[in-house]
PDB file of C-alpha atoms in Angstrom:
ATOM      1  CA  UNK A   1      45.719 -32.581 -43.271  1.00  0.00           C
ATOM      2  CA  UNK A   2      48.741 -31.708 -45.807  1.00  0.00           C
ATOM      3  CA  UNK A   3      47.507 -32.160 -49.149  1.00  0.00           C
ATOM      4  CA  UNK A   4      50.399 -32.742 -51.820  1.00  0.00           C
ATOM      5  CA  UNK A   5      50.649 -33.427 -55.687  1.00  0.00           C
ATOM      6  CA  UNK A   6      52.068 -37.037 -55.754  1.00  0.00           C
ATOM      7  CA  UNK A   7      55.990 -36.344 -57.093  1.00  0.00           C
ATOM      8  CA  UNK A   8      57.583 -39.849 -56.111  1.00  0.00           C
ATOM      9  CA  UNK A   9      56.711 -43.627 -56.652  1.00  0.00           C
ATOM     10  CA  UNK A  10      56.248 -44.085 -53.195  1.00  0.00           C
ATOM     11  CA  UNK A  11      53.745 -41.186 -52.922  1.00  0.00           C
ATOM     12  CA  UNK A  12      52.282 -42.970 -55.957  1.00  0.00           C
ATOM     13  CA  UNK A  13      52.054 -46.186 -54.075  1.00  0.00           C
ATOM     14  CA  UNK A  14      50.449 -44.733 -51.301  1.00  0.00           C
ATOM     15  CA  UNK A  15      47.733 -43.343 -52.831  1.00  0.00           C
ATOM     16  CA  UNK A  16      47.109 -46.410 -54.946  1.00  0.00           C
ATOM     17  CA  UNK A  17      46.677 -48.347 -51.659  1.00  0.00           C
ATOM     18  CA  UNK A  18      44.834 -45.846 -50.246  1.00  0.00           C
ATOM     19  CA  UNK A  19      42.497 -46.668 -52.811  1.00  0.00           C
ATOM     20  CA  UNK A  20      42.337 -50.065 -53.010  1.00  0.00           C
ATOM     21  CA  UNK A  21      41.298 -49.981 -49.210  1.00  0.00           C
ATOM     22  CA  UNK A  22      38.417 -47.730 -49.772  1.00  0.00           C
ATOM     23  CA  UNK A  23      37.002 -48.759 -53.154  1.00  0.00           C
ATOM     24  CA  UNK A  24      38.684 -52.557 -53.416  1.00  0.00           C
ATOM     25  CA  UNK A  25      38.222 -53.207 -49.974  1.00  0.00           C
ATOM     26  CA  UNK A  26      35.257 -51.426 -48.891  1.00  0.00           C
ATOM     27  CA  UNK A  27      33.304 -50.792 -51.658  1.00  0.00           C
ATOM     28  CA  UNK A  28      34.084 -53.988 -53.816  1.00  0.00           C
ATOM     29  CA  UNK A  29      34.728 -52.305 -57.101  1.00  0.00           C
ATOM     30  CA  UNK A  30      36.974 -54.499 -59.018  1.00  0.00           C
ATOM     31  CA  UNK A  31      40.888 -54.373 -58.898  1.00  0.00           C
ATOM     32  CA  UNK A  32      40.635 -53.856 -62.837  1.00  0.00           C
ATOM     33  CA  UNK A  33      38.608 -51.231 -62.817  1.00  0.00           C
ATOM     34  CA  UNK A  34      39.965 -49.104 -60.195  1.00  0.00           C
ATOM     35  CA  UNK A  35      43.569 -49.026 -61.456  1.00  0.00           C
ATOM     36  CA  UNK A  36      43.172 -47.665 -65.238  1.00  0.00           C
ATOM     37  CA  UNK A  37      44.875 -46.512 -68.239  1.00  0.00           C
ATOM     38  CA  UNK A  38      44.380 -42.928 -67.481  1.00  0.00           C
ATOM     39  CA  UNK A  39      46.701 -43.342 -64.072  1.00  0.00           C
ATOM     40  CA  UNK A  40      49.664 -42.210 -66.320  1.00  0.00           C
ATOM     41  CA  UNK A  41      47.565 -39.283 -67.800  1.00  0.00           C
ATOM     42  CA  UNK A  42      46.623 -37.691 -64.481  1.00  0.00           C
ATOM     43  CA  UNK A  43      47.497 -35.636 -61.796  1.00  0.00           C
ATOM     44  CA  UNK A  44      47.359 -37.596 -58.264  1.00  0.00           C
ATOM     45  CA  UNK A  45      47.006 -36.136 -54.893  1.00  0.00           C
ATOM     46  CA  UNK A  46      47.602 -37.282 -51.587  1.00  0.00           C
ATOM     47  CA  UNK A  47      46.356 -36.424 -47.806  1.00  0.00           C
ATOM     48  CA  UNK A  48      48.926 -36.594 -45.256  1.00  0.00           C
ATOM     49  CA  UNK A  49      47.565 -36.687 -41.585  1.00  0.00           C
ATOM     50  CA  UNK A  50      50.529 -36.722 -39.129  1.00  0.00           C
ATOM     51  CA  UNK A  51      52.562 -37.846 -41.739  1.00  0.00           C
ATOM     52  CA  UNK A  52      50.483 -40.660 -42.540  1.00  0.00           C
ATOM     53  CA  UNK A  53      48.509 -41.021 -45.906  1.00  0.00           C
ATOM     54  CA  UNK A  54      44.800 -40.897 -45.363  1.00  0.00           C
ATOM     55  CA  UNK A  55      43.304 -39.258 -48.638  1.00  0.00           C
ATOM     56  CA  UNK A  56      43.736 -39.770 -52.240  1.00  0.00           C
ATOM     57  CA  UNK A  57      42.390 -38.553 -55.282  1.00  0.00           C
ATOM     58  CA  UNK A  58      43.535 -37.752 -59.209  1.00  0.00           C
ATOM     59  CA  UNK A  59      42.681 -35.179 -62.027  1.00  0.00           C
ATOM     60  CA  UNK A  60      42.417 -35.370 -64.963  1.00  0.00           C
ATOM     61  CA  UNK A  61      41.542 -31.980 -67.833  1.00  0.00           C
ATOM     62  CA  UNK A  62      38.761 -33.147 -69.978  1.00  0.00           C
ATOM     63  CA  UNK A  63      36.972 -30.699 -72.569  1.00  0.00           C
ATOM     64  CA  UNK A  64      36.589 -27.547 -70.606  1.00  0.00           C
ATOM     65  CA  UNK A  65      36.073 -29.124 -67.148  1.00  0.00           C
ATOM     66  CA  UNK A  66      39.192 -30.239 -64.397  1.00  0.00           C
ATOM     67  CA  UNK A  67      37.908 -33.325 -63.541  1.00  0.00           C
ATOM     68  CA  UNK A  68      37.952 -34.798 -59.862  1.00  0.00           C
ATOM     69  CA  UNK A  69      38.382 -38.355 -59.974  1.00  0.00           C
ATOM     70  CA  UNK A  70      39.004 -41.173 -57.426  1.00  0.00           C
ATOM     71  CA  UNK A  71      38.463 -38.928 -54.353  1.00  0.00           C
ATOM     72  CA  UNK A  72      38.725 -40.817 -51.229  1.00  0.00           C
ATOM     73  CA  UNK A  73      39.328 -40.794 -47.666  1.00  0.00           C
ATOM     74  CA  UNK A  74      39.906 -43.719 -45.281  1.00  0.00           C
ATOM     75  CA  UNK A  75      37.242 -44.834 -42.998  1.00  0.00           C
ATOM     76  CA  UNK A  76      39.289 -44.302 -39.652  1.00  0.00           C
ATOM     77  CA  UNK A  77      39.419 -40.364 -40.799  1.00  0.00           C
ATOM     78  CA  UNK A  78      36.371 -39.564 -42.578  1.00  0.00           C
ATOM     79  CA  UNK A  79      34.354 -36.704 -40.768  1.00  0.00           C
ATOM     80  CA  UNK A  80      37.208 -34.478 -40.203  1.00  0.00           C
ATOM     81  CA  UNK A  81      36.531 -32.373 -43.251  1.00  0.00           C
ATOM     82  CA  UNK A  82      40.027 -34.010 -45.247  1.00  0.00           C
ATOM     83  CA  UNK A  83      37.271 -35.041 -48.014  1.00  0.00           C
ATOM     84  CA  UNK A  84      36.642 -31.000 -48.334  1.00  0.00           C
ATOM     85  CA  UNK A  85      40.076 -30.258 -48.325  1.00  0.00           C
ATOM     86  CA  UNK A  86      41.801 -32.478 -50.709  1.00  0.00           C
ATOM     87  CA  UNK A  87      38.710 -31.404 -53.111  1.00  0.00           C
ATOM     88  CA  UNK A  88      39.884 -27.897 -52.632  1.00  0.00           C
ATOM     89  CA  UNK A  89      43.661 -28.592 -53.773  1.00  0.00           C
ATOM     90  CA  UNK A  90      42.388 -30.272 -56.570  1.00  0.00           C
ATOM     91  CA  UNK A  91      39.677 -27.359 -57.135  1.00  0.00           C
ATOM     92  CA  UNK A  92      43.232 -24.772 -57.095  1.00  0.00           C
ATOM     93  CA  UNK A  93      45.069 -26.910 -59.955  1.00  0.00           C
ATOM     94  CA  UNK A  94      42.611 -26.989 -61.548  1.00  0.00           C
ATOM     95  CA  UNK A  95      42.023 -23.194 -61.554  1.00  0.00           C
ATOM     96  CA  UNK A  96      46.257 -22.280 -62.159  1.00  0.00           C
ATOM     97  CA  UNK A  97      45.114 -23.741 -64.992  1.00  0.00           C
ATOM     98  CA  UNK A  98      43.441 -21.553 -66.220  1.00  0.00           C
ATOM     99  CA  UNK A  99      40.246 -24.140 -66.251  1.00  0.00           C
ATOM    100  CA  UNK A 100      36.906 -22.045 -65.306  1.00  0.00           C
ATOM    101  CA  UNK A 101      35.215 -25.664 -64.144  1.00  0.00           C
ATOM    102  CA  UNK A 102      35.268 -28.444 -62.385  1.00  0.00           C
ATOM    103  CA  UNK A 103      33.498 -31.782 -63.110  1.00  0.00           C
ATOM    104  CA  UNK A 104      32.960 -35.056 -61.085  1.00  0.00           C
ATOM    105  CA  UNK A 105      30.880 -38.289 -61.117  1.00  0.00           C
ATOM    106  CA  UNK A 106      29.880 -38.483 -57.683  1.00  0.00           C
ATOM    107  CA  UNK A 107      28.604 -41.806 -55.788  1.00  0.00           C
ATOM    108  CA  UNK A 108      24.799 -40.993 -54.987  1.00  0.00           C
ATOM    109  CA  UNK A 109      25.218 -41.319 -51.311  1.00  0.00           C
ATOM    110  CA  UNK A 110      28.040 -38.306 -51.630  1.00  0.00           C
ATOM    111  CA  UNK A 111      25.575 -35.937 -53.142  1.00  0.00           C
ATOM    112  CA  UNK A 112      24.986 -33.888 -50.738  1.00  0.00           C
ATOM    113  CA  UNK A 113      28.321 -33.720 -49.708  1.00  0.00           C
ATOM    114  CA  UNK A 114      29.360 -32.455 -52.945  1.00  0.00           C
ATOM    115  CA  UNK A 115      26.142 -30.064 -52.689  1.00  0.00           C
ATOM    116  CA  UNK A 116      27.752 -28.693 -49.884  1.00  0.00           C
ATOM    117  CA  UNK A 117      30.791 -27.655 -51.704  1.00  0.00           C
ATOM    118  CA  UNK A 118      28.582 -26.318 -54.394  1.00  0.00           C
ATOM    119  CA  UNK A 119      28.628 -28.820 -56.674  1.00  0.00           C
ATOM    120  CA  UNK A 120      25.373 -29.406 -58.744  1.00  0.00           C
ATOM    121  CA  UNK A 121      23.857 -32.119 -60.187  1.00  0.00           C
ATOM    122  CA  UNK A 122      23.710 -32.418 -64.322  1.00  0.00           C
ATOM    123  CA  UNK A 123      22.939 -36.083 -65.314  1.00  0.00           C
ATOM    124  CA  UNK A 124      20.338 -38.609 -63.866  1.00  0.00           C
ATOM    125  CA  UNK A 125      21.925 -41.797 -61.762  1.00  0.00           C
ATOM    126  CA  UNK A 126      24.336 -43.646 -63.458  1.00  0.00           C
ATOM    127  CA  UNK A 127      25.855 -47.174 -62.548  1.00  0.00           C
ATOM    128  CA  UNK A 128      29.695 -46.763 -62.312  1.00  0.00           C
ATOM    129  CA  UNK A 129      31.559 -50.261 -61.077  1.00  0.00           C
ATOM    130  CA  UNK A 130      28.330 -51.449 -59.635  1.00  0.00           C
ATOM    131  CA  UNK A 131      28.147 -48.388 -57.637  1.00  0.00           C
ATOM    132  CA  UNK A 132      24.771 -45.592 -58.367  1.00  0.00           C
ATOM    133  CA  UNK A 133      26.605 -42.494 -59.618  1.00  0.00           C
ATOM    134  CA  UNK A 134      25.877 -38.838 -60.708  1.00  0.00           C
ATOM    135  CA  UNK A 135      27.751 -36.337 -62.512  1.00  0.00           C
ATOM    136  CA  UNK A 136      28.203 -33.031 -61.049  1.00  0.00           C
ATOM    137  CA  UNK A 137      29.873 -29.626 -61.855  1.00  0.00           C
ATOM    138  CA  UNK A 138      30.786 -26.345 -60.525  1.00  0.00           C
ATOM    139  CA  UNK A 139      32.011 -23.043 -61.458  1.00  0.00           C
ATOM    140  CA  UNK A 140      35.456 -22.101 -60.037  1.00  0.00           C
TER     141      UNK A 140
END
């Protein structure tokens, strides 16, 4: 997968409908709280598979932490490690930098994935848009 930092509209629009197919569609968070006010405020990625967009996700820099936000990968694709790898372009950013950690609020049935990519658990389960959530970090 070619993982870019969203410089166009269209790229914009891409990843925003990536989104709303995985956690609109799939996942039934609400349009209104999946498209925010921090959207200007953030850094958005996209996954490219053969030229078409399969992955999205945005950063944001809060406190001391880069944090990973909206990270997503459509269904058709998912098990071909593009989760791992658009986490690692944001994980890069987020280290030229000159950030030391990274931060996320993970969906409790990604745990372990985020385990896996050394991420560690720091709060106890959390409802985000109806959806059972924990926040995790990790040293970069």
């Amino acid at each position: 997968m070619d993982v870019k930092i969203v410089e166009t509209e269209e790229e914009l629009q891409q990843a925003y409908h990536i989104r709303m197919l995985v956690f609109v569609e799939e996942q039934k968070v609400p349009p209104e709280e999946e498209i925010d006010d921090l959207e200007g405020s953030s850094i958005h990625f996209i996954g490219y598979d053969n030229e078409k967009p399969v992955a999205a996700s945005r950063l944001r820099f809060v406190d001391e932490y880069g944090k990973l936000e909206r990270i997503c990968v459509l269904k058709e694709v998912r098990g071909k490690s593009f989760g791992k790898e658009i986490i690692q372009a944001m994980e890069n950013v987020v280290k030229d930098k000159d950030f030391k950690k990274a931060k996320l609020n993970a969906q409790t049935q990604a745990e372990g994935f985020y385990q896996k990519l050394g991420y560690h658990t720091v709060s106890g389960e959390f409802m985000d848009a109806g959806i059972p959530h924990v926040t995790m970090i990790k040293d970069l």
